[in-house]
Coordinates of C-alpha atoms and ligand atoms in Angstrom, one line a residue:
M1 CA 121.3 111.1 124.8
S2 CA 120.5 111.5 121.2
E3 CA 119.8 114.9 119.8
N4 CA 116.0 114.3 119.7
E5 CA 116.0 113.1 123.3
E6 CA 117.8 116.2 124.3
K7 CA 115.2 118.3 122.6
M8 CA 112.6 116.4 124.5
A9 CA 114.4 117.1 127.8
G10 CA 113.0 120.7 127.6
D11 CA 109.4 119.8 127.2
F12 CA 106.6 120.0 129.8
I13 CA 106.1 116.3 130.1
H14 CA 109.8 115.8 130.9
E15 CA 109.5 118.5 133.6
A16 CA 106.5 117.0 135.2
V17 CA 108.1 113.5 135.3
A18 CA 111.3 115.0 136.7
Q19 CA 109.3 116.7 139.4
D20 CA 107.5 113.5 140.4
L21 CA 110.9 111.8 140.8
A22 CA 112.3 114.7 142.8
D23 CA 109.3 114.7 145.1
G24 CA 109.7 111.0 145.6
K25 CA 106.2 110.3 144.2
V26 CA 107.8 107.7 141.9
K27 CA 111.1 105.9 142.1
S28 CA 111.4 104.9 138.5
V29 CA 109.6 105.7 135.3
R30 CA 107.3 103.4 133.4
T31 CA 105.2 104.4 130.4
R32 CA 103.1 102.5 127.9
F33 CA 102.1 102.8 124.3
P34 CA 98.5 101.6 124.2
P35 CA 97.1 101.0 120.7
E36 CA 93.8 99.5 120.0
P37 CA 94.3 96.7 117.5
N38 CA 91.6 98.0 115.1
G39 CA 93.8 99.4 112.4
W40 CA 97.3 100.1 111.3
L41 CA 99.5 102.8 112.9
H42 CA 99.7 106.3 111.4
I43 CA 102.2 109.0 111.8
G44 CA 100.1 110.4 114.7
H45 CA 100.8 107.2 116.5
A46 CA 104.5 107.6 115.7
K47 CA 104.4 110.8 117.7
A48 CA 102.8 109.0 120.7
I49 CA 105.4 106.2 120.4
Y50 CA 108.1 108.7 120.3
V51 CA 106.8 110.5 123.4
D52 CA 106.0 107.3 125.4
F53 CA 109.3 105.5 124.6
G54 CA 111.4 108.7 124.6
I55 CA 110.3 109.8 128.1
A56 CA 110.9 106.4 129.6
K57 CA 114.3 106.2 128.0
S58 CA 115.4 109.6 129.0
F59 CA 114.8 108.6 132.7
G60 CA 116.3 105.2 132.4
G61 CA 112.8 103.7 132.6
Q62 CA 110.8 101.3 130.5
C63 CA 107.9 101.5 128.1
N64 CA 105.3 98.8 127.7
L65 CA 103.5 97.9 124.5
R66 CA 99.9 97.3 125.6
F67 CA 97.0 96.4 123.3
D68 CA 93.9 98.1 124.6
D69 CA 91.6 95.4 123.2
T70 CA 88.2 95.6 124.7
N71 CA 86.1 96.1 121.5
P72 CA 85.6 92.6 120.1
E73 CA 83.7 93.7 117.0
K74 CA 86.6 95.8 115.6
E75 CA 89.8 94.1 116.7
D76 CA 91.9 91.5 115.1
M77 CA 95.2 89.6 115.3
S78 CA 96.3 90.9 111.9
Y79 CA 96.2 94.4 113.4
V80 CA 98.3 93.3 116.4
E81 CA 100.9 91.9 114.0
A82 CA 100.9 95.1 111.8
I83 CA 101.3 97.3 114.9
K84 CA 104.2 95.3 116.3
R85 CA 106.0 95.3 113.0
D86 CA 105.6 99.1 112.6
V87 CA 106.7 99.9 116.2
K88 CA 109.8 97.7 115.6
W89 CA 110.5 99.3 112.3
L90 CA 110.4 102.7 113.9
G91 CA 113.3 101.5 116.1
Y92 CA 111.5 100.8 119.4
D93 CA 111.9 97.7 121.5
W94 CA 109.4 96.7 124.2
E95 CA 111.4 93.6 124.9
D96 CA 109.2 91.2 126.9
R97 CA 106.7 93.8 127.9
E98 CA 103.9 93.0 125.5
F99 CA 100.6 93.2 127.3
Y100 CA 96.9 92.9 126.5
A101 CA 94.0 94.5 128.3
S102 CA 92.1 91.3 127.5
D103 CA 94.4 89.5 129.9
Y104 CA 93.1 91.7 132.6
Y105 CA 89.4 90.9 132.2
E106 CA 89.2 88.8 135.3
R107 CA 91.0 91.4 137.4
L108 CA 88.8 94.2 136.0
Y109 CA 85.7 92.1 136.8
V110 CA 86.9 91.6 140.4
L111 CA 87.6 95.4 140.8
A112 CA 84.2 96.2 139.3
R113 CA 82.6 94.0 142.0
S114 CA 84.6 95.9 144.7
L115 CA 83.1 99.1 143.5
I116 CA 79.6 97.6 143.7
R117 CA 80.4 96.5 147.2
K118 CA 81.4 100.0 148.1
G119 CA 78.1 101.3 146.7
L120 CA 80.0 103.0 143.9
A121 CA 78.5 101.0 140.9
Y122 CA 75.1 99.7 140.0
I123 CA 73.3 97.7 137.3
D124 CA 71.1 99.9 135.1
D125 CA 68.3 98.6 132.9
L126 CA 68.1 101.8 130.8
N127 CA 69.1 101.3 127.2
E128 CA 71.8 103.2 125.4
E129 CA 69.5 105.9 124.2
Q130 CA 67.8 106.5 127.6
I131 CA 71.2 106.7 129.3
K132 CA 72.2 109.4 126.9
E133 CA 69.0 111.3 127.4
Y134 CA 69.2 111.1 131.2
R135 CA 72.8 112.2 131.1
G136 CA 71.9 115.5 129.5
T137 CA 74.0 117.6 127.2
N138 CA 75.7 120.9 126.7
V139 CA 73.2 123.6 125.7
P140 CA 73.5 127.3 124.9
D141 CA 71.8 129.7 127.3
K142 CA 69.9 132.8 126.3
N143 CA 73.2 134.7 125.9
N144 CA 74.5 131.8 123.8
I145 CA 76.9 130.7 126.5
T146 CA 77.2 126.9 126.8
Y147 CA 76.2 125.4 130.1
T148 CA 75.3 121.9 131.2
P149 CA 72.0 121.5 133.1
P150 CA 72.1 118.6 135.6
G151 CA 71.1 115.2 134.3
K152 CA 68.6 112.8 135.8
N153 CA 69.2 109.8 138.0
S154 CA 68.3 106.4 136.5
P155 CA 65.3 104.8 138.3
F156 CA 67.6 101.8 138.9
R157 CA 70.3 103.8 140.6
D158 CA 69.4 102.8 144.1
R159 CA 69.3 99.1 143.8
S160 CA 70.8 97.3 146.8
I161 CA 74.4 96.1 146.8
E162 CA 73.2 92.5 147.0
E163 CA 70.9 92.9 144.0
N164 CA 73.7 94.6 142.1
L165 CA 76.2 91.9 142.8
D166 CA 73.7 89.2 141.9
L167 CA 72.7 91.0 138.6
F168 CA 76.4 91.5 137.7
T169 CA 77.1 87.8 138.2
R170 CA 74.2 86.9 136.0
M171 CA 75.2 89.5 133.4
R172 CA 78.5 87.7 133.2
S173 CA 77.0 84.3 133.0
G174 CA 75.0 85.3 129.9
E175 CA 71.5 85.5 131.4
F176 CA 70.6 88.8 129.8
A177 CA 70.3 89.9 126.2
D178 CA 72.8 92.3 124.6
G179 CA 72.1 95.9 125.5
T180 CA 69.5 95.2 128.2
K181 CA 71.7 96.0 131.2
T182 CA 74.9 97.9 131.9
L183 CA 77.1 98.4 134.9
R184 CA 77.6 102.0 135.7
A185 CA 79.8 103.9 138.1
K186 CA 77.8 105.9 140.7
I187 CA 79.3 109.3 140.6
D188 CA 77.2 112.4 140.1
M189 CA 74.4 113.0 137.5
A190 CA 74.8 116.7 138.0
H191 CA 78.5 116.9 137.5
P192 CA 79.6 119.7 135.1
N193 CA 81.8 117.2 133.3
L194 CA 79.5 114.8 131.4
N195 CA 82.0 112.0 131.6
M196 CA 81.4 112.0 135.4
R197 CA 77.7 111.4 135.1
D198 CA 77.6 107.7 136.0
P199 CA 79.7 106.4 133.1
V200 CA 79.0 103.0 131.8
M201 CA 81.7 100.5 133.0
Y202 CA 80.4 97.3 131.3
R203 CA 78.1 96.4 128.5
I204 CA 76.7 93.0 127.3
R205 CA 78.0 92.1 123.9
R206 CA 77.8 88.6 122.5
E207 CA 80.7 88.9 120.0
P208 CA 83.7 86.6 119.9
H209 CA 86.9 88.3 120.9
Y210 CA 90.0 87.6 118.8
R211 CA 91.9 86.5 122.0
T212 CA 89.3 85.5 124.6
G213 CA 86.9 83.9 122.1
T214 CA 83.4 83.4 123.7
A215 CA 84.7 83.3 127.3
W216 CA 83.1 86.7 128.0
C217 CA 79.8 88.3 127.0
I218 CA 80.4 91.4 129.0
Y219 CA 83.2 93.8 128.0
P220 CA 84.7 96.7 130.1
M221 CA 84.5 100.2 128.6
Y222 CA 87.7 102.1 127.7
D223 CA 87.3 104.6 130.6
F224 CA 87.4 101.9 133.2
Q225 CA 89.8 99.5 131.4
H226 CA 92.4 102.1 130.7
P227 CA 93.3 103.4 134.2
I228 CA 93.1 99.9 135.7
S229 CA 95.4 98.4 133.0
D230 CA 97.9 101.2 133.6
A231 CA 97.7 100.6 137.4
I232 CA 98.1 96.8 136.9
E233 CA 101.3 97.4 134.9
G234 CA 102.6 100.0 137.4
V235 CA 102.6 102.7 134.7
T236 CA 103.8 105.8 136.5
H237 CA 103.0 108.2 133.7
S238 CA 100.2 107.5 131.3
L239 CA 100.8 109.8 128.4
C240 CA 98.0 110.4 125.9
S241 CA 96.7 112.8 123.4
L242 CA 94.6 115.9 124.3
E243 CA 91.2 114.5 123.7
Y244 CA 91.6 112.4 126.9
E245 CA 92.0 115.5 129.1
I246 CA 88.3 115.7 129.8
H247 CA 88.4 112.0 130.8
R248 CA 91.2 112.6 133.4
P249 CA 88.9 113.2 136.4
L250 CA 87.3 109.8 135.7
Y251 CA 90.7 108.2 135.2
E252 CA 91.6 109.4 138.7
W253 CA 88.2 108.5 140.1
F254 CA 88.7 104.8 139.1
I255 CA 92.2 104.7 140.4
N256 CA 91.3 106.2 143.7
N257 CA 88.1 104.2 144.3
C258 CA 89.6 100.9 143.2
E259 CA 92.6 101.7 145.4
V260 CA 95.1 100.6 142.8
F261 CA 98.6 101.9 141.8
P262 CA 98.3 105.7 141.3
S263 CA 99.2 106.1 137.6
R264 CA 99.2 109.7 136.5
Q265 CA 97.7 110.8 133.2
I266 CA 99.4 113.6 131.2
E267 CA 98.1 114.9 127.9
F268 CA 99.9 116.3 124.9
A269 CA 98.8 117.7 121.6
R270 CA 97.6 115.4 118.8
L271 CA 99.5 115.5 115.6
N272 CA 97.5 116.9 112.6
I273 CA 99.0 117.3 109.2
T274 CA 97.7 119.2 106.2
N275 CA 96.2 117.4 103.1
T276 CA 95.6 114.2 105.0
V277 CA 93.5 112.6 107.9
L278 CA 95.1 111.1 111.0
S279 CA 92.4 108.9 112.4
K280 CA 92.1 105.1 112.1
R281 CA 88.3 105.5 111.9
L282 CA 88.7 107.5 108.7
L283 CA 91.7 105.7 107.3
I284 CA 89.8 102.4 107.6
Q285 CA 87.0 103.9 105.4
L286 CA 89.5 104.7 102.7
V287 CA 90.7 101.1 102.8
R288 CA 87.3 99.4 103.1
E289 CA 85.8 101.5 100.3
G290 CA 88.7 100.8 98.0
R291 CA 89.7 104.5 97.7
V292 CA 93.3 103.4 98.3
T293 CA 94.9 100.0 97.6
G294 CA 95.3 99.1 101.3
W295 CA 96.7 100.3 104.6
D296 CA 100.1 100.4 103.0
D297 CA 99.1 102.4 100.0
P298 CA 102.0 104.9 99.5
R299 CA 99.5 107.7 99.7
M300 CA 98.4 106.8 103.2
P301 CA 99.8 108.6 106.3
T302 CA 100.3 105.2 107.9
I303 CA 103.7 104.0 108.9
A304 CA 103.4 101.1 106.4
G305 CA 102.4 103.6 103.7
L306 CA 105.3 105.9 104.4
R307 CA 107.7 103.0 104.4
R308 CA 106.4 101.7 101.1
R309 CA 106.7 105.3 99.8
G310 CA 110.4 105.4 100.7
Y311 CA 110.5 107.1 104.1
S312 CA 113.1 105.9 106.6
P313 CA 112.6 105.8 110.3
E314 CA 115.3 108.5 110.5
A315 CA 113.3 110.9 108.4
I316 CA 110.2 110.3 110.5
H317 CA 112.2 110.9 113.7
D318 CA 113.7 114.0 112.3
F319 CA 110.1 115.2 111.6
L320 CA 108.9 114.3 115.1
G321 CA 111.8 116.1 116.7
R322 CA 111.2 119.2 114.7
I323 CA 107.5 119.5 115.5
G324 CA 108.1 119.1 119.2
I325 CA 105.5 118.3 121.9
A326 CA 103.0 121.0 122.8
K327 CA 99.9 121.3 125.0
T328 CA 97.7 122.7 122.3
D329 CA 96.7 121.1 119.0
S330 CA 98.0 122.5 115.8
L331 CA 98.2 121.7 112.1
V332 CA 101.6 120.8 110.7
D333 CA 102.3 121.6 107.0
I334 CA 102.9 118.3 105.1
Q335 CA 105.7 120.0 103.3
L336 CA 107.8 119.8 106.5
L337 CA 107.5 116.0 106.4
E338 CA 108.5 116.0 102.8
H339 CA 111.4 118.3 103.6
C340 CA 112.6 115.8 106.2
V341 CA 112.6 112.8 103.9
R342 CA 114.3 114.9 101.2
E343 CA 117.1 115.8 103.6
D344 CA 117.5 112.2 104.6
L345 CA 117.5 110.8 101.1
N346 CA 119.8 113.5 99.7
K347 CA 122.6 112.0 101.6
K348 CA 121.6 108.4 101.3
A349 CA 120.0 107.7 97.9
P350 CA 122.3 106.8 95.0
R351 CA 121.6 108.6 91.8
Y352 CA 120.5 107.0 88.5
M353 CA 119.0 108.2 85.3
A354 CA 115.5 107.3 84.2
V355 CA 113.1 108.8 81.7
L356 CA 109.5 108.9 82.7
R357 CA 107.8 110.1 79.5
P358 CA 110.2 109.0 76.8
L359 CA 110.9 110.7 73.4
K360 CA 113.5 109.2 71.1
L361 CA 116.7 111.2 70.5
I362 CA 118.6 110.0 67.4
I363 CA 122.3 111.0 67.1
D364 CA 122.7 111.0 63.3
N365 CA 126.5 111.2 63.3
W366 CA 127.1 108.5 65.8
P367 CA 129.0 105.5 64.5
K368 CA 126.5 102.8 63.5
G369 CA 126.1 100.1 66.1
K370 CA 128.6 101.7 68.6
V371 CA 127.9 101.4 72.3
E372 CA 130.1 103.3 74.7
T373 CA 130.6 103.1 78.4
L374 CA 130.6 106.4 80.4
G375 CA 131.4 106.9 84.1
A376 CA 128.8 108.5 86.4
V377 CA 129.1 109.4 90.1
N378 CA 126.6 107.7 92.4
N379 CA 126.1 110.6 94.8
P380 CA 127.9 113.9 94.6
E381 CA 126.8 114.5 98.2
N382 CA 128.6 111.4 99.3
P383 CA 132.0 110.5 97.6
A384 CA 132.0 107.1 99.4
A385 CA 129.0 106.1 97.3
G386 CA 131.5 105.6 94.4
S387 CA 130.7 105.6 90.7
R388 CA 129.2 103.3 88.0
D389 CA 129.2 102.7 84.3
I390 CA 126.4 103.8 82.1
L391 CA 125.9 102.9 78.4
F392 CA 125.7 105.5 75.6
G393 CA 124.6 104.8 72.0
G394 CA 123.1 106.3 68.9
T395 CA 119.5 106.1 70.1
L396 CA 118.6 107.5 73.5
Y397 CA 115.4 108.3 75.4
I398 CA 114.9 111.8 76.7
E399 CA 111.9 113.4 78.5
K400 CA 109.2 114.7 76.1
D401 CA 109.3 117.8 78.1
D402 CA 113.0 118.4 77.3
F403 CA 112.2 119.1 73.6
R404 CA 110.1 122.0 72.2
E405 CA 109.5 122.6 68.5
V406 CA 109.0 126.3 69.4
P407 CA 110.8 127.2 72.7
P408 CA 109.1 129.4 75.2
P409 CA 111.3 132.2 76.7
K410 CA 114.2 131.1 78.9
Y411 CA 113.8 127.5 77.7
F412 CA 117.4 126.1 77.6
R413 CA 116.7 122.5 76.6
L414 CA 116.4 121.0 73.1
F415 CA 114.8 122.9 70.2
P416 CA 115.9 123.1 66.6
G417 CA 119.3 124.7 66.4
N418 CA 120.0 124.6 70.1
Q419 CA 122.7 122.8 72.0
V420 CA 122.5 120.9 75.3
R421 CA 124.8 118.8 77.3
L422 CA 123.7 115.2 77.8
R423 CA 124.5 114.4 81.5
Y424 CA 127.9 112.6 81.8
G425 CA 127.9 112.4 77.9
Y426 CA 128.4 114.8 75.1
I427 CA 127.1 118.1 73.8
V428 CA 124.6 117.7 71.1
T429 CA 123.0 120.1 68.6
C430 CA 119.4 119.6 67.6
T431 CA 119.2 119.2 63.8
G432 CA 115.5 118.3 63.3
F433 CA 112.6 116.1 64.4
D434 CA 110.1 113.7 63.0
K435 CA 106.4 114.3 63.3
D436 CA 103.5 111.9 62.9
P437 CA 101.7 113.5 59.9
S438 CA 98.3 112.5 61.1
T439 CA 98.5 113.5 64.8
G440 CA 101.2 116.2 64.6
E441 CA 102.9 114.4 67.5
V442 CA 106.7 114.6 67.7
M443 CA 108.0 111.0 67.3
A444 CA 111.7 111.5 67.4
V445 CA 114.3 114.3 67.7
H446 CA 117.5 114.3 65.6
C447 CA 120.8 115.7 66.7
A448 CA 124.5 115.7 66.0
Y449 CA 127.1 115.1 68.8
D450 CA 130.5 116.7 69.2
P451 CA 133.0 113.9 70.0
E452 CA 135.3 116.5 71.7
T453 CA 132.9 117.1 74.5
K454 CA 132.8 113.7 76.2
G455 CA 132.0 113.6 80.0
G456 CA 131.8 117.3 80.4
D457 CA 135.6 117.8 80.7
A458 CA 136.2 118.7 77.1
P459 CA 138.1 121.9 76.3
D460 CA 135.2 124.0 75.2
N461 CA 134.0 127.3 76.3
R462 CA 130.7 127.3 74.4
K463 CA 127.8 128.5 76.5
V464 CA 125.6 125.5 76.8
K465 CA 123.0 126.4 79.4
G466 CA 121.0 123.2 79.5
T467 CA 121.9 119.8 80.8
I468 CA 119.4 117.0 80.3
H469 CA 119.2 113.4 81.5
W470 CA 118.7 110.5 79.2
V471 CA 118.8 106.7 79.0
A472 CA 120.4 104.8 76.1
A473 CA 117.9 102.5 74.3
D474 CA 120.6 99.8 74.3
G475 CA 120.3 98.1 77.8
A476 CA 117.4 100.3 78.9
V477 CA 115.3 98.7 81.7
P478 CA 111.5 99.1 81.4
I479 CA 109.9 100.8 84.4
E480 CA 106.5 101.5 85.8
A481 CA 106.6 104.8 87.7
R482 CA 103.8 105.7 90.2
L483 CA 103.6 109.4 90.9
Y484 CA 101.6 110.5 93.9
N485 CA 99.8 113.6 94.8
Y486 CA 98.1 114.4 98.1
L487 CA 95.0 112.4 99.0
F488 CA 93.3 115.7 99.7
P489 CA 94.0 118.9 97.9
M490 CA 93.1 121.1 100.8
D491 CA 94.8 121.8 104.2
R492 CA 91.9 120.5 106.3
P493 CA 90.0 117.6 104.7
M494 CA 87.7 117.4 107.7
E495 CA 86.1 120.6 106.6
F496 CA 83.2 119.7 104.3
A497 CA 79.8 120.9 103.4
H498 CA 76.9 120.2 105.7
G499 CA 75.6 116.7 105.1
G500 CA 78.8 115.7 103.2
S501 CA 81.7 113.6 104.2
F502 CA 85.5 113.9 104.2
L503 CA 85.4 111.5 101.3
D504 CA 83.9 114.2 99.1
N505 CA 87.2 116.0 99.5
L506 CA 89.3 113.2 98.1
S507 CA 91.5 114.2 95.2
E508 CA 90.7 112.7 91.8
N509 CA 94.3 112.5 90.7
S510 CA 96.3 111.4 93.7
L511 CA 97.9 108.6 91.6
E512 CA 99.4 108.8 88.1
V513 CA 100.9 105.6 86.6
L514 CA 103.5 105.9 83.9
N515 CA 103.9 102.6 82.2
G516 CA 106.4 103.3 79.5
A517 CA 109.3 104.7 81.5
W518 CA 112.9 103.6 81.0
G519 CA 115.8 103.3 83.4
E520 CA 119.5 102.8 83.0
T521 CA 120.9 99.3 82.9
A522 CA 122.3 99.3 86.5
L523 CA 118.8 99.4 87.9
V524 CA 118.1 95.8 86.7
S525 CA 119.4 94.2 89.9
I526 CA 117.9 96.7 92.4
E527 CA 116.1 95.2 95.4
S528 CA 112.6 96.0 96.6
G529 CA 112.5 98.8 99.2
K530 CA 115.6 100.5 97.9
V531 CA 115.3 104.3 97.4
V532 CA 117.2 106.1 94.6
Q533 CA 117.3 109.5 93.1
F534 CA 116.4 109.8 89.5
E535 CA 118.3 112.8 88.4
R536 CA 116.1 115.9 87.9
L537 CA 112.9 113.8 88.7
G538 CA 112.9 113.1 92.4
Y539 CA 113.4 110.2 94.9
F540 CA 111.9 106.9 94.0
C541 CA 111.5 103.7 95.9
V542 CA 111.3 100.2 94.5
D543 CA 107.8 98.9 95.2
P544 CA 107.1 95.3 96.3
D545 CA 104.8 94.9 93.3
S546 CA 108.0 94.7 91.2
A547 CA 108.8 91.4 89.6
P548 CA 111.6 90.2 87.3
G549 CA 111.4 92.2 84.1
R550 CA 108.9 94.5 85.7
L551 CA 110.3 97.2 87.9
V552 CA 107.8 99.4 89.8
F553 CA 108.9 102.6 91.4
N554 CA 107.0 104.9 93.7
R555 CA 108.0 108.5 93.7
T556 CA 108.7 109.3 97.4
V557 CA 109.0 113.0 96.8
G558 CA 110.1 115.4 94.1
L559 CA 113.4 117.4 94.3
R560 CA 111.9 120.9 94.6
D561 CA 111.9 121.8 98.3
T562 CA 109.0 124.2 98.8
W563 CA 109.4 124.0 102.6
A564 CA 112.9 125.4 102.4
K565 CA 111.4 128.3 100.5
I566 CA 108.7 128.8 103.0
E567 CA 111.2 128.8 105.8
K568 CA 113.4 131.4 104.0
K569 CA 110.4 133.7 103.6
G570 CA 109.9 133.2 107.4
G571 CA 106.4 131.8 106.7
Ligands
LIG1 P1 92.5 107.2 115.9 O1 91.8 108.5 116.3 O2 93.5 107.3 114.8 O3 91.6 106.1 115.8 P2 93.1 106.5 118.5 O4 93.6 107.4 119.5 O5 91.8 106.0 118.6 O6 93.5 107.0 117.1 P3 94.6 104.4 119.6 O7 95.0 103.1 119.1 O8 93.7 104.5 120.8 O9 94.0 105.2 118.4 O10 95.9 105.2 119.9 C1 97.0 104.8 120.7 C2 97.7 106.0 121.2 O11 98.1 106.9 120.2 C3 96.9 106.8 122.2 O12 97.6 107.1 123.3 C4 96.6 108.1 121.4 O13 96.5 109.1 122.3 C5 97.8 108.2 120.5 N1 97.4 108.9 119.3 C6 96.5 108.6 118.3 N2 96.4 109.5 117.3 C7 97.4 110.4 117.6 C8 97.8 111.6 117.0 N3 97.2 112.0 115.8 N4 98.8 112.3 117.6 C9 99.3 111.9 118.7 N5 99.0 110.8 119.4 C10 98.0 110.1 118.9
LIG2 MG1 91.7 105.9 121.0

């Protein structure tokens, strides 16, 4: 068992499944991950995948991948492909157990007829609005306590079994217009749980389906399709997020009355993370309205977005293991996710030097035309990562921020008269600077180097407090750096003013593009997807937008770990 699976062993789902095995209710464990192919997976789905596959694995069972595809207007093959790719990338294997609810349409239809025959389902002519009205709703009483007055039976509720069977056949064969008839389960219009008030099982919808084409014009509703699909697959434990808890009595009602395999539904808390939204319905809006560049925009909480941003499956697993599986919803600080990727990359990412906002540093006493090679370690956290050569010359780029004409207190970087160490290179003393007379902007900084201080192992006991990074102009590689901020500046983007939308909460500056950055020569041959650390700047991942001569880097995360600080404070 891996460390994460061991952690999982202590949770309540694990206990419930173990009990079912001990009681002989099930002989082996089968779970499923049931995405609807109407969007790309986000990190909330990763949690569900982790639970579904993890529970099966820890009992030596199997987990199916099933597409719950019964909404023809929203589903598409491209989503199926994206979902499969992301589940695989996360490290899970469904082997040959790839299923589609749309393959069960015929069996669902037959079971629906069996309910009609038992007098447990009927064809209703009420329209959607009337059904809603007849069902009733939760209302506050005079003490402001919510209660649910009984609903009203549909006038069509008592049709004969023969008439219902006939109408259902004709619904299927396309005799009736969209929305004019539904098949409803006959349960209880006074049930305290609104879901049990004669839920709709089928609707008429003339919309081609991405797999079944125009073969069907009636489609099963989720609440009927889901338990039956689970039963067909022999799913012993149907694990889902908490919003389905209130649907569980209906799940069980369909299983019992259709007399199918008794799958058991168990709910766990949904993952919510600060500064983002985890719902396909909302994420698709960001994509459709062009608020992001696509599902895989590195700002998106999607698996594809996180991957493009530089996250590894290991970092995501570490995060999922830390948050655990609870029975009540909570909000997880996004800084915990960042902490996990930082820990992962700290060990893995080789280090390089790059300058994002360049300012020229001219070494006036450097021999004209001389270019020198210096040695640099690739990762002090990992000696096996080895070392590399970097070029040094008379003109370098440094960060604009590493020079001040007038230094603020405790500023240990470059300013006239001060000394700094150039990382892996020499100690230099700032001798002056050039200003653009019209704008007042500093155009270049001048310095003198001390040849005795090469590589940092020179015999000097001068107190040089600052070390700055740099890139030699000779051999420098041009870079576009994309820096990201949170999509939403607040913890809970779903809190917005009355009449507003979560879109009103979108940050104006979640992306900053720096076009004139420079990187050291060794970066020239780096592959797409590779993550590196730029010293003092953060972790950066090579974006697929890169082309020969045009390297694009996404900043995965900065170096400063605010989470570690929060933890220390016990917050
Ligand atoms: P969304 O609300 O993002 O559209 P969904 O629940 O409608 O998500 P599905 O494709 O139906 O999307 O989800 C597949 C599975 O993933 C379901 O079992 C669902 O419970 C689970 N899931 C979805 N979002 C989360 C989340 N934030 N945390 C945990 N599990 C989730
Ligand atoms: Mg859903």
